[in-house]
């Protein structure tokens, strides 16, 4: 799959056919922990595991506590998660 940075439930963006494939990134806001923005790492045994964009300590939350990011939140998360873009 080509590199994707998207909020939970949003449609995938158009792909760049000349760029090398990158890992997909799924973002979500954890409403149970102060509206923290996180990168979904894993879903396991009724929990969702997230980490802050750009790195940090992973945490777990309930799936029903997640909501999609707003456009502003998504833009901020993408900058934090990939501060230096590789040219293709």
Steps between C-alpha positions, in 0.01 A plus 500: 500500500632847423575748779178616661448746784134515583249530779288203608212469253632744239547398136854427385680781315615467137824307468829620354602244240865611494563485877617180667236323708478611863321355799137610550432716808164511679431789739231531768405727789467325838211673679550292817848646555458875451448502120853372436590454135659164432629271227320165513759229561286193563149380581498208740262342755250787506763773526666735253866586553620845392818706519548874459584622147876530474562236768452455868347265754223277370164488683180294476139609481155361414397505131180691581711784651656579160379763257630619162732800487386838373685642200710722730585211733594278206732765357672543837539123545649458152760770566594345834516149358716584197686830547733441205347386173708291263505622142399247240 
